[in-house]
Amino acid sequence: MKNEKLYDIIPSQDCMYLMHRFSLHKQMAQIPTSLTIGMELDFGVLQKALDIVIERNDCLRLAFVKKGGKLKQYFRTGNSYKAEVKYFRSKQEQEDYCSADAKKPVRFEKGELFRIVFFTVNEKQYGIYGNFTHMIIDAMGISFFYKELFSVYAALMQNDELPKPTDSYESYIIRELEALKDEEKTAKHEEFYKNYFLEKGEPFYAAVHGMDFLNAYRKKKKNPEARVPLAYNPLYSKCDFLTMHIPPEKASRIFDYCFCHSIAPESVFQMGLHTHCSAVNERIGDVSMMSVCSKRATLQEKNMCGCLAQPLQLRAVLSEDMSFDGGVKEFVKVRRSLYRHAAYPYTKARTMSLDLFGYGPIQGPNSFMFSWIPLPVGGEFGMDFEFRTYNLTRYFTPLYVITMPDPKDGGFNVCYMYRTKLSTKQQIEKLHENMVDTIMAGIENPEITVGELLDKIETKQ
């Protein structure tokens, strides 16, 4: 350590640390991804580019230590990371390797922040696999990392100037820690969340797999009115992984709808997921989920790696006479109100919600977590590429839904990491089908009601 300055971890990191501390399997707090391209890469130059990226992005040089029982962090100087190079004989061999590594914990408390591998498949495809601890980076940070790496690589290959410098994660940490000292703003955040949690009464666990798990809990507790089961039991954490594709013609219509309404695709996908959950839970209109907020509003925040994101507890109560357009607008409204209070730590909001309704630590109404990753699809990386995420095999939520554009064909990829104790592959496939059908029906006829959308789903069952 020498004389490096120690910092507390910030709220976004504390959220990831919560997963790490209270899980039996430590790979939950990491992000394994790969990026594959069809052009040849010079791995020697790529290593030089990686050295430069690590030097330019200080979050990749973090170190964590315990002081007085609390986790602290500091920034190291220098870079000595050497990426391993792998030569795979087939795509399946590459996928098997990445999938196996994805479930091996990245031991950030022991100095390991990431594992990076350069690879080629039959010398026809080239790429990079990275498995990063979530303590130093989030999904948007991963996208920025790849863009930065290949921008620097292109500059080195063409003997051009390097891209503009990235912004400092250390400066962001300092601002975040200072903001936590503002008692007046903290009080306003707390008042908002208290009203937000209580205004619609006790929430309901509207699971993607239907009422079975909640009904079993009601029977066990002899309480037919119970609304929230023990869905976050760490013993149920085993997960499987399924990626479903939305073709480009449908993706184009979704993008057009979002452009016309000046909204991000998140609200449209959430509307589709809400409708399915309502349909399989006796048409209840009360659905709660965790929605990942990137917290990258400024140009400075967008120009860095780092862990900035944290989940927000999003609850939408939709009536059956509300239109599809009205439902989407409700999601936009709720998300915007939550975004205004995104500076309030998720861990504190979570504790407040548990206390207000008398829930235990493994209870919660959020039946899944949702994340939107706006991957570049217009050549921003300077090349066509395939982006993959991998199954952690264990996770803390019943389901994690990750949506992103597919750079190969302009469609969407939707990744579902689901707890096998709670959901089956067939139920996840039905969730995807109903979500897409709901969205397309709503875009075709924005005035179609929630009740009519539910009727469509029930007719297919």
Tab-separated table of C-alpha atoms in Angstrom:
chain	number	residue	atom	x	y	z
A	1	MET	CA	0.000	0.000	0.000
A	2	LYS	CA	2.761	2.446	0.936
A	3	ASN	CA	1.157	5.903	1.221
A	4	GLU	CA	-1.808	5.471	-1.134
A	5	LYS	CA	-5.000	7.252	-0.088
A	6	LEU	CA	-7.715	4.956	1.247
A	7	TYR	CA	-11.358	5.470	0.282
A	8	ASP	CA	-14.589	3.932	1.501
A	9	ILE	CA	-16.489	1.955	-1.111
A	10	ILE	CA	-19.295	3.951	-2.736
A	11	PRO	CA	-23.002	2.928	-2.845
A	12	SER	CA	-22.740	1.183	-6.222
A	13	GLN	CA	-19.846	-0.923	-4.971
A	14	ASP	CA	-21.598	-1.558	-1.673
A	15	CYS	CA	-24.505	-3.063	-3.601
A	16	MET	CA	-22.134	-5.499	-5.338
A	17	TYR	CA	-20.369	-6.219	-2.070
A	18	LEU	CA	-23.738	-7.112	-0.526
A	19	MET	CA	-24.101	-9.909	-3.091
A	20	HIS	CA	-20.581	-11.099	-2.318
A	21	ARG	CA	-20.904	-11.095	1.467
A	22	PHE	CA	-24.251	-12.838	1.750
A	23	SER	CA	-23.883	-15.473	-0.945
A	24	LEU	CA	-22.576	-19.009	-0.646
A	25	HIS	CA	-21.033	-18.763	-4.120
A	26	LYS	CA	-18.732	-15.813	-4.716
A	27	GLN	CA	-18.998	-15.618	-8.520
A	28	MET	CA	-22.271	-13.677	-8.246
A	29	ALA	CA	-20.459	-10.313	-8.173
A	30	GLN	CA	-18.582	-10.509	-11.479
A	31	ILE	CA	-19.173	-9.935	-15.205
A	32	PRO	CA	-17.837	-12.478	-17.740
A	33	THR	CA	-18.146	-11.425	-21.392
A	34	SER	CA	-16.468	-11.978	-24.744
A	35	LEU	CA	-16.194	-9.967	-27.923
A	36	THR	CA	-15.435	-11.851	-31.152
A	37	ILE	CA	-14.650	-10.344	-34.556
A	38	GLY	CA	-14.009	-11.736	-38.026
A	39	MET	CA	-10.739	-9.899	-38.704
A	40	GLU	CA	-7.217	-10.810	-37.669
A	41	LEU	CA	-5.810	-9.216	-34.524
A	42	ASP	CA	-2.149	-8.639	-33.721
A	43	PHE	CA	-2.030	-9.901	-30.142
A	44	GLY	CA	1.248	-8.120	-29.460
A	45	VAL	CA	-0.280	-4.768	-30.368
A	46	LEU	CA	-3.461	-5.701	-28.526
A	47	GLN	CA	-1.390	-6.302	-25.363
A	48	LYS	CA	0.148	-2.836	-25.756
A	49	ALA	CA	-3.351	-1.408	-26.148
A	50	LEU	CA	-4.458	-3.229	-22.990
A	51	ASP	CA	-1.491	-1.791	-21.063
A	52	ILE	CA	-2.499	1.703	-22.167
A	53	VAL	CA	-6.179	1.145	-21.298
A	54	ILE	CA	-5.285	-0.063	-17.796
A	55	GLU	CA	-3.069	2.984	-17.325
A	56	ARG	CA	-5.776	5.357	-18.613
A	57	ASN	CA	-8.642	3.802	-16.614
A	58	ASP	CA	-7.805	3.947	-12.941
A	59	CYS	CA	-10.666	1.633	-11.879
A	60	LEU	CA	-8.641	-1.204	-13.453
A	61	ARG	CA	-5.877	-0.498	-10.928
A	62	LEU	CA	-7.966	-0.604	-7.745
A	63	ALA	CA	-7.010	-2.641	-4.690
A	64	PHE	CA	-9.184	-3.581	-1.724
A	65	VAL	CA	-8.205	-4.013	1.922
A	66	LYS	CA	-9.986	-4.432	5.233
A	67	LYS	CA	-9.481	-1.682	7.810
A	68	GLY	CA	-11.279	-1.793	11.141
A	69	GLY	CA	-13.615	-4.446	9.772
A	70	LYS	CA	-14.639	-2.270	6.803
A	71	LEU	CA	-13.733	-2.700	3.153
A	72	LYS	CA	-11.537	0.121	1.837
A	73	GLN	CA	-9.950	0.762	-1.549
A	74	TYR	CA	-6.990	2.543	-3.060
A	75	PHE	CA	-5.519	3.064	-6.522
A	76	ARG	CA	-2.316	1.298	-7.495
A	77	THR	CA	0.271	2.736	-9.826
A	78	GLY	CA	1.849	0.809	-12.677
A	79	ASN	CA	0.551	-2.150	-14.654
A	80	SER	CA	1.931	-5.642	-14.880
A	81	TYR	CA	-1.009	-7.615	-16.301
A	82	LYS	CA	-0.207	-9.989	-19.147
A	83	ALA	CA	-3.185	-11.397	-21.035
A	84	GLU	CA	-3.093	-15.106	-21.795
A	85	VAL	CA	-3.446	-16.134	-25.458
A	86	LYS	CA	-5.603	-19.139	-26.346
A	87	TYR	CA	-5.853	-20.943	-29.680
A	88	PHE	CA	-9.187	-22.758	-29.935
A	89	ARG	CA	-9.921	-25.390	-32.574
A	90	SER	CA	-13.659	-24.661	-32.682
A	91	LYS	CA	-16.266	-22.166	-31.530
A	92	GLN	CA	-17.586	-24.762	-29.111
A	93	GLU	CA	-14.163	-25.155	-27.527
A	94	GLN	CA	-13.960	-21.399	-27.030
A	95	GLU	CA	-17.460	-21.269	-25.530
A	96	ASP	CA	-16.679	-24.181	-23.204
A	97	TYR	CA	-13.559	-22.425	-21.941
A	98	CYS	CA	-15.342	-19.102	-21.325
A	99	SER	CA	-18.323	-20.812	-19.694
A	100	ALA	CA	-16.044	-22.716	-17.323
A	101	ASP	CA	-14.104	-19.593	-16.366
A	102	ALA	CA	-17.304	-17.552	-15.869
A	103	LYS	CA	-18.231	-19.534	-12.770
A	104	LYS	CA	-14.792	-19.265	-11.137
A	105	PRO	CA	-14.798	-16.382	-8.628
A	106	VAL	CA	-12.682	-13.312	-9.356
A	107	ARG	CA	-11.021	-12.875	-5.959
A	108	PHE	CA	-10.954	-9.097	-5.638
A	109	GLU	CA	-10.183	-9.281	-1.915
A	110	LYS	CA	-6.990	-11.127	-2.805
A	111	GLY	CA	-5.865	-8.645	-5.452
A	112	GLU	CA	-7.460	-10.210	-8.538
A	113	LEU	CA	-9.620	-7.696	-10.427
A	114	PHE	CA	-10.046	-9.459	-13.747
A	115	ARG	CA	-8.948	-12.297	-15.994
A	116	ILE	CA	-8.397	-11.378	-19.642
A	117	VAL	CA	-7.709	-13.798	-22.483
A	118	PHE	CA	-6.988	-13.059	-26.154
A	119	PHE	CA	-8.124	-15.874	-28.425
A	120	THR	CA	-8.476	-17.089	-31.962
A	121	VAL	CA	-10.810	-19.765	-33.315
A	122	ASN	CA	-9.206	-21.670	-36.208
A	123	GLU	CA	-7.356	-18.448	-37.009
A	124	LYS	CA	-10.579	-17.214	-38.649
A	125	GLN	CA	-12.170	-15.438	-35.709
A	126	TYR	CA	-10.326	-13.385	-33.118
A	127	GLY	CA	-11.467	-11.951	-29.863
A	128	ILE	CA	-11.072	-11.148	-26.208
A	129	TYR	CA	-12.662	-12.699	-23.144
A	130	GLY	CA	-12.779	-10.763	-19.890
A	131	ASN	CA	-14.082	-11.730	-16.468
A	132	PHE	CA	-14.181	-8.641	-14.214
A	133	THR	CA	-15.159	-8.211	-10.601
A	134	HIS	CA	-18.297	-6.085	-10.382
A	135	MET	CA	-16.533	-4.025	-7.698
A	136	ILE	CA	-14.594	-2.118	-10.372
A	137	ILE	CA	-16.904	-2.114	-13.383
A	138	ASP	CA	-20.528	-2.433	-14.471
A	139	ALA	CA	-22.199	-3.444	-17.743
A	140	MET	CA	-21.920	0.031	-19.262
A	141	GLY	CA	-18.307	0.100	-18.113
A	142	ILE	CA	-17.672	-3.192	-19.929
A	143	SER	CA	-19.040	-1.700	-23.147
A	144	PHE	CA	-16.799	1.337	-22.645
A	145	PHE	CA	-13.790	-0.912	-21.929
A	146	TYR	CA	-14.130	-2.777	-25.227
A	147	LYS	CA	-14.701	0.430	-27.173
A	148	GLU	CA	-11.658	2.032	-25.519
A	149	LEU	CA	-9.481	-1.043	-26.070
A	150	PHE	CA	-10.195	-1.280	-29.791
A	151	SER	CA	-9.954	2.494	-30.285
A	152	VAL	CA	-6.472	2.430	-28.772
A	153	TYR	CA	-5.613	-0.712	-30.776
A	154	ALA	CA	-6.669	0.982	-34.027
A	155	ALA	CA	-4.617	4.074	-33.178
A	156	LEU	CA	-1.519	1.931	-32.533
A	157	MET	CA	-1.996	-0.075	-35.711
A	158	GLN	CA	-2.389	3.097	-37.805
A	159	ASN	CA	0.258	5.069	-35.904
A	160	ASP	CA	-2.374	7.718	-35.073
A	161	GLU	CA	-2.952	9.812	-31.965
A	162	LEU	CA	-4.644	8.022	-29.086
A	163	PRO	CA	-8.319	8.796	-28.420
A	164	LYS	CA	-9.064	11.528	-25.906
A	165	PRO	CA	-8.220	10.647	-22.276
A	166	THR	CA	-10.836	8.905	-20.180
A	167	ASP	CA	-12.195	10.452	-17.004
A	168	SER	CA	-11.104	9.512	-13.512
A	169	TYR	CA	-13.036	6.993	-11.423
A	170	GLU	CA	-11.160	8.282	-8.393
A	171	SER	CA	-12.704	11.731	-8.939
A	172	TYR	CA	-16.124	10.097	-9.211
A	173	ILE	CA	-15.574	8.229	-5.942
A	174	ILE	CA	-14.606	11.462	-4.198
A	175	ARG	CA	-17.788	13.181	-5.440
A	176	GLU	CA	-19.965	10.240	-4.400
A	177	LEU	CA	-18.509	10.136	-0.891
A	178	GLU	CA	-18.949	13.893	-0.517
A	179	ALA	CA	-22.577	13.665	-1.647
A	180	LEU	CA	-23.292	11.120	1.092
A	181	LYS	CA	-22.429	13.794	3.657
A	182	ASP	CA	-25.268	16.077	2.473
A	183	GLU	CA	-27.816	15.490	5.250
A	184	GLU	CA	-30.497	17.702	3.675
A	185	LYS	CA	-30.509	15.789	0.386
A	186	THR	CA	-30.329	12.463	2.216
A	187	ALA	CA	-33.426	13.404	4.223
A	188	LYS	CA	-35.291	14.243	0.995
A	189	HIS	CA	-34.309	10.902	-0.531
A	190	GLU	CA	-35.474	9.057	2.574
A	191	GLU	CA	-38.816	10.884	2.588
A	192	PHE	CA	-39.318	10.036	-1.092
A	193	TYR	CA	-38.599	6.347	-0.594
A	194	LYS	CA	-40.801	6.066	2.471
A	195	ASN	CA	-43.739	7.533	0.539
A	196	TYR	CA	-42.890	5.480	-2.540
A	197	PHE	CA	-42.885	2.185	-0.642
A	198	LEU	CA	-46.069	2.905	1.335
A	199	GLU	CA	-48.319	4.742	-1.132
A	200	LYS	CA	-49.654	1.603	-2.839
A	201	GLY	CA	-49.648	-0.620	0.244
A	202	GLU	CA	-47.843	-3.922	0.628
A	203	PRO	CA	-46.374	-5.128	-2.699
A	204	PHE	CA	-46.903	-8.511	-4.341
A	205	TYR	CA	-44.426	-11.116	-5.575
A	206	ALA	CA	-45.623	-11.577	-9.176
A	207	ALA	CA	-43.257	-14.301	-10.357
A	208	VAL	CA	-42.570	-15.157	-13.988
A	209	HIS	CA	-43.334	-18.790	-13.125
A	210	GLY	CA	-46.767	-18.033	-11.676
A	211	MET	CA	-48.319	-18.549	-8.251
A	212	ASP	CA	-46.878	-21.953	-7.314
A	213	PHE	CA	-44.032	-20.770	-5.113
A	214	LEU	CA	-46.114	-18.131	-3.330
A	215	ASN	CA	-48.980	-20.573	-2.784
A	216	ALA	CA	-46.593	-23.121	-1.261
A	217	TYR	CA	-45.311	-20.397	1.080
A	218	ARG	CA	-48.889	-19.433	2.030
A	219	LYS	CA	-49.693	-23.038	2.831
A	220	LYS	CA	-46.548	-23.499	4.907
A	221	LYS	CA	-47.196	-20.304	6.890
A	222	LYS	CA	-50.952	-20.998	7.078
A	223	ASN	CA	-51.537	-17.501	5.778
A	224	PRO	CA	-53.565	-17.382	2.528
A	225	GLU	CA	-53.080	-13.607	2.368
A	226	ALA	CA	-49.256	-13.657	2.337
A	227	ARG	CA	-47.931	-11.643	-0.599
A	228	VAL	CA	-44.147	-12.086	-0.490
A	229	PRO	CA	-42.344	-15.461	-0.087
A	230	LEU	CA	-38.695	-16.278	0.699
A	231	ALA	CA	-37.602	-16.081	-2.935
A	232	TYR	CA	-34.071	-14.888	-2.137
A	233	ASN	CA	-33.078	-17.973	-0.179
A	234	PRO	CA	-29.335	-18.490	-0.895
A	235	LEU	CA	-29.916	-22.253	-1.016
A	236	TYR	CA	-31.944	-21.723	-4.223
A	237	SER	CA	-29.214	-19.850	-6.080
A	238	LYS	CA	-28.375	-22.426	-8.799
A	239	CYS	CA	-29.004	-20.882	-12.236
A	240	ASP	CA	-29.294	-21.827	-15.854
A	241	PHE	CA	-28.888	-19.447	-18.784
A	242	LEU	CA	-30.949	-18.931	-21.915
A	243	THR	CA	-30.431	-16.386	-24.711
A	244	MET	CA	-33.415	-15.597	-26.939
A	245	HIS	CA	-33.311	-13.510	-30.114
A	246	ILE	CA	-35.701	-10.853	-31.386
A	247	PRO	CA	-35.290	-10.546	-35.184
A	248	PRO	CA	-34.248	-7.237	-36.777
A	249	GLU	CA	-37.627	-6.498	-38.378
A	250	LYS	CA	-39.287	-6.523	-34.935
A	251	ALA	CA	-36.364	-4.679	-33.340
A	252	SER	CA	-36.699	-1.965	-35.993
A	253	ARG	CA	-40.357	-1.436	-35.095
A	254	ILE	CA	-39.468	-1.230	-31.397
A	255	PHE	CA	-36.745	1.332	-32.088
A	256	ASP	CA	-39.162	3.347	-34.269
A	257	TYR	CA	-41.764	3.363	-31.475
A	258	CYS	CA	-39.163	4.473	-28.946
A	259	PHE	CA	-37.879	7.200	-31.266
A	260	CYS	CA	-41.391	8.550	-31.856
A	261	HIS	CA	-42.048	8.666	-28.104
A	262	SER	CA	-38.527	9.873	-27.156
A	263	ILE	CA	-37.987	7.008	-24.734
A	264	ALA	CA	-35.425	4.257	-24.202
A	265	PRO	CA	-36.369	0.633	-25.020
A	266	GLU	CA	-36.259	-0.246	-21.306
A	267	SER	CA	-39.822	0.900	-20.651
A	268	VAL	CA	-41.176	-1.085	-23.611
A	269	PHE	CA	-39.484	-4.311	-22.503
A	270	GLN	CA	-40.615	-3.753	-18.911
A	271	MET	CA	-44.189	-3.306	-20.115
A	272	GLY	CA	-43.990	-6.650	-21.903
A	273	LEU	CA	-42.526	-8.400	-18.865
A	274	HIS	CA	-45.130	-6.831	-16.575
A	275	THR	CA	-47.968	-8.096	-18.773
A	276	HIS	CA	-46.681	-11.674	-18.679
A	277	CYS	CA	-46.202	-11.602	-14.903
A	278	SER	CA	-49.716	-10.248	-14.461
A	279	ALA	CA	-51.183	-12.942	-16.730
A	280	VAL	CA	-49.610	-15.855	-14.830
A	281	ASN	CA	-50.454	-14.407	-11.410
A	282	GLU	CA	-54.250	-14.260	-11.584
A	283	ARG	CA	-54.137	-10.996	-13.581
A	284	ILE	CA	-52.809	-8.968	-10.683
A	285	GLY	CA	-51.715	-5.535	-11.895
A	286	ASP	CA	-49.077	-5.087	-9.187
A	287	VAL	CA	-45.616	-6.186	-10.425
A	288	SER	CA	-42.274	-5.295	-8.829
A	289	MET	CA	-38.825	-5.660	-10.352
A	290	MET	CA	-35.329	-4.296	-9.907
A	291	SER	CA	-34.310	-2.021	-12.762
A	292	VAL	CA	-30.598	-1.355	-13.141
A	293	CYS	CA	-29.815	2.360	-13.344
A	294	SER	CA	-26.500	3.098	-15.080
A	295	LYS	CA	-26.094	6.461	-13.252
A	296	ARG	CA	-24.199	7.740	-16.314
A	297	ALA	CA	-25.977	11.008	-16.974
A	298	THR	CA	-23.053	13.356	-17.674
A	299	LEU	CA	-20.439	13.189	-20.424
A	300	GLN	CA	-17.806	12.681	-17.745
A	301	GLU	CA	-19.647	9.673	-16.301
A	302	LYS	CA	-20.089	8.192	-19.776
A	303	ASN	CA	-16.371	8.587	-20.489
A	304	MET	CA	-15.097	6.072	-17.952
A	305	CYS	CA	-15.193	2.460	-16.907
A	306	GLY	CA	-15.907	1.948	-13.210
A	307	CYS	CA	-18.811	0.655	-11.153
A	308	LEU	CA	-21.489	3.363	-11.152
A	309	ALA	CA	-24.718	1.384	-11.598
A	310	GLN	CA	-27.081	0.163	-8.939
A	311	PRO	CA	-30.573	-1.366	-9.023
A	312	LEU	CA	-33.735	0.573	-8.295
A	313	GLN	CA	-36.848	-1.081	-6.894
A	314	LEU	CA	-39.406	-0.424	-9.626
A	315	ARG	CA	-43.067	-1.103	-8.879
A	316	ALA	CA	-45.799	-0.527	-11.445
A	317	VAL	CA	-49.504	-1.018	-10.716
A	318	LEU	CA	-51.480	-1.033	-13.978
A	319	SER	CA	-55.256	-1.250	-14.339
A	320	GLU	CA	-56.798	-3.414	-17.055
A	321	ASP	CA	-58.477	-0.449	-18.729
A	322	MET	CA	-55.136	1.315	-19.205
A	323	SER	CA	-53.798	1.351	-22.769
A	324	PHE	CA	-50.459	-0.097	-23.860
A	325	ASP	CA	-49.243	3.480	-24.410
A	326	GLY	CA	-50.455	4.411	-20.942
A	327	GLY	CA	-48.608	1.460	-19.407
A	328	VAL	CA	-45.355	2.395	-21.117
A	329	LYS	CA	-45.775	5.985	-19.934
A	330	GLU	CA	-46.322	4.733	-16.389
A	331	PHE	CA	-43.006	2.891	-16.512
A	332	VAL	CA	-41.288	6.010	-17.849
A	333	LYS	CA	-42.819	8.089	-15.038
A	334	VAL	CA	-41.871	5.679	-12.259
A	335	ARG	CA	-38.348	5.201	-13.555
A	336	ARG	CA	-37.789	8.947	-13.879
A	337	SER	CA	-38.971	9.555	-10.329
A	338	LEU	CA	-36.587	6.867	-9.099
A	339	TYR	CA	-33.725	8.263	-11.173
A	340	ARG	CA	-34.095	11.611	-9.395
A	341	HIS	CA	-33.254	9.790	-6.187
A	342	ALA	CA	-30.633	7.402	-7.584
A	343	ALA	CA	-28.017	9.002	-5.317
A	344	TYR	CA	-29.652	7.269	-2.350
A	345	PRO	CA	-27.862	3.946	-1.747
A	346	TYR	CA	-29.716	0.821	-2.822
A	347	THR	CA	-28.658	-0.964	0.368
A	348	LYS	CA	-30.378	1.710	2.491
A	349	ALA	CA	-33.519	1.692	0.330
A	350	ARG	CA	-33.627	-2.096	0.548
A	351	THR	CA	-33.301	-2.059	4.339
A	352	MET	CA	-36.071	0.545	4.563
A	353	SER	CA	-38.450	-1.532	2.442
A	354	LEU	CA	-37.796	-4.647	4.524
A	355	ASP	CA	-38.390	-2.772	7.770
A	356	LEU	CA	-41.584	-1.048	6.575
A	357	PHE	CA	-43.291	-4.336	5.724
A	358	GLY	CA	-41.650	-6.553	8.334
A	359	TYR	CA	-39.831	-8.722	5.792
A	360	GLY	CA	-36.843	-10.889	6.572
A	361	PRO	CA	-33.508	-10.521	4.721
A	362	ILE	CA	-34.358	-13.179	2.105
A	363	GLN	CA	-37.821	-11.812	1.335
A	364	GLY	CA	-38.609	-9.283	-1.351
A	365	PRO	CA	-41.356	-8.529	-3.890
A	366	ASN	CA	-39.007	-8.086	-6.865
A	367	SER	CA	-39.420	-11.246	-8.920
A	368	PHE	CA	-36.623	-10.355	-11.340
A	369	MET	CA	-33.945	-7.821	-12.196
A	370	PHE	CA	-33.846	-6.049	-15.550
A	371	SER	CA	-30.877	-4.482	-17.329
A	372	TRP	CA	-30.586	-2.709	-20.678
A	373	ILE	CA	-27.114	-2.577	-22.276
A	374	PRO	CA	-27.062	-0.160	-25.246
A	375	LEU	CA	-24.326	-1.868	-27.250
A	376	PRO	CA	-23.173	0.082	-30.315
A	377	VAL	CA	-24.569	-1.326	-33.538
A	378	GLY	CA	-23.552	1.354	-36.055
A	379	GLY	CA	-19.856	0.556	-36.402
A	380	GLU	CA	-18.732	2.546	-33.353
A	381	PHE	CA	-16.163	-0.185	-32.571
A	382	GLY	CA	-14.791	0.140	-36.105
A	383	MET	CA	-15.674	-3.480	-36.900
A	384	ASP	CA	-18.499	-6.005	-36.856
A	385	PHE	CA	-18.504	-8.069	-33.679
A	386	GLU	CA	-20.320	-10.653	-31.605
A	387	PHE	CA	-20.865	-9.891	-27.911
A	388	ARG	CA	-21.577	-12.680	-25.414
A	389	THR	CA	-22.358	-12.873	-21.732
A	390	TYR	CA	-22.053	-16.089	-19.723
A	391	ASN	CA	-23.889	-17.986	-17.033
A	392	LEU	CA	-22.548	-17.379	-13.526
A	393	THR	CA	-24.387	-20.616	-12.514
A	394	ARG	CA	-25.421	-18.909	-9.259
A	395	TYR	CA	-27.305	-15.675	-8.691
A	396	PHE	CA	-29.070	-13.789	-5.928
A	397	THR	CA	-32.319	-12.908	-7.749
A	398	PRO	CA	-34.923	-15.386	-9.012
A	399	LEU	CA	-34.263	-14.120	-12.549
A	400	TYR	CA	-31.936	-11.648	-14.268
A	401	VAL	CA	-33.098	-10.341	-17.655
A	402	ILE	CA	-30.382	-8.639	-19.734
A	403	THR	CA	-31.460	-6.970	-22.976
A	404	MET	CA	-29.127	-5.585	-25.621
A	405	PRO	CA	-28.964	-4.868	-29.362
A	406	ASP	CA	-27.475	-7.662	-31.453
A	407	PRO	CA	-24.627	-6.059	-33.454
A	408	LYS	CA	-24.609	-8.981	-35.907
A	409	ASP	CA	-28.028	-8.354	-37.455
A	410	GLY	CA	-29.551	-5.327	-35.704
A	411	GLY	CA	-32.019	-7.402	-33.698
A	412	PHE	CA	-32.117	-7.802	-29.923
A	413	ASN	CA	-30.644	-10.481	-27.704
A	414	VAL	CA	-32.413	-11.138	-24.410
A	415	CYS	CA	-30.434	-13.155	-21.866
A	416	TYR	CA	-32.263	-14.902	-19.039
A	417	MET	CA	-30.280	-16.156	-16.038
A	418	TYR	CA	-32.890	-17.957	-13.951
A	419	ARG	CA	-32.933	-19.930	-10.728
A	420	THR	CA	-33.746	-23.523	-11.631
A	421	LYS	CA	-35.385	-24.081	-8.240
A	422	LEU	CA	-38.068	-21.579	-9.204
A	423	SER	CA	-38.424	-21.591	-13.013
A	424	THR	CA	-38.117	-24.076	-15.862
A	425	LYS	CA	-36.672	-23.496	-19.321
A	426	GLN	CA	-40.176	-23.806	-20.768
A	427	GLN	CA	-41.490	-21.090	-18.439
A	428	ILE	CA	-38.698	-18.729	-19.467
A	429	GLU	CA	-39.398	-19.441	-23.143
A	430	LYS	CA	-43.082	-18.650	-22.526
A	431	LEU	CA	-42.089	-15.436	-20.734
A	432	HIS	CA	-40.052	-14.368	-23.757
A	433	GLU	CA	-42.815	-15.265	-26.210
A	434	ASN	CA	-45.445	-13.370	-24.236
A	435	MET	CA	-43.177	-10.361	-23.749
A	436	VAL	CA	-42.454	-10.058	-27.478
A	437	ASP	CA	-46.075	-10.692	-28.519
A	438	THR	CA	-47.299	-8.061	-26.045
A	439	ILE	CA	-44.823	-5.474	-27.303
A	440	MET	CA	-45.629	-6.080	-30.967
A	441	ALA	CA	-49.386	-6.001	-30.307
A	442	GLY	CA	-48.981	-2.750	-28.386
A	443	ILE	CA	-46.880	-1.126	-31.102
A	444	GLU	CA	-49.402	-2.234	-33.749
A	445	ASN	CA	-52.272	-0.778	-31.697
A	446	PRO	CA	-51.055	1.574	-28.924
A	447	GLU	CA	-54.625	1.963	-27.602
A	448	ILE	CA	-55.086	-1.754	-26.945
A	449	THR	CA	-55.847	-2.157	-23.247
A	450	VAL	CA	-53.919	-4.107	-20.639
A	451	GLY	CA	-56.995	-6.315	-20.221
A	452	GLU	CA	-57.064	-7.115	-23.938
A	453	LEU	CA	-53.351	-7.943	-23.864
A	454	LEU	CA	-53.954	-10.282	-20.924
A	455	ASP	CA	-56.812	-11.939	-22.838
A	456	LYS	CA	-54.409	-12.619	-25.733
A	457	ILE	CA	-51.926	-14.325	-23.420
A	458	GLU	CA	-54.610	-16.423	-21.709
A	459	THR	CA	-56.036	-17.489	-25.081
A	460	LYS	CA	-52.611	-18.923	-26.050
A	461	GLN	CA	-52.074	-20.806	-22.781
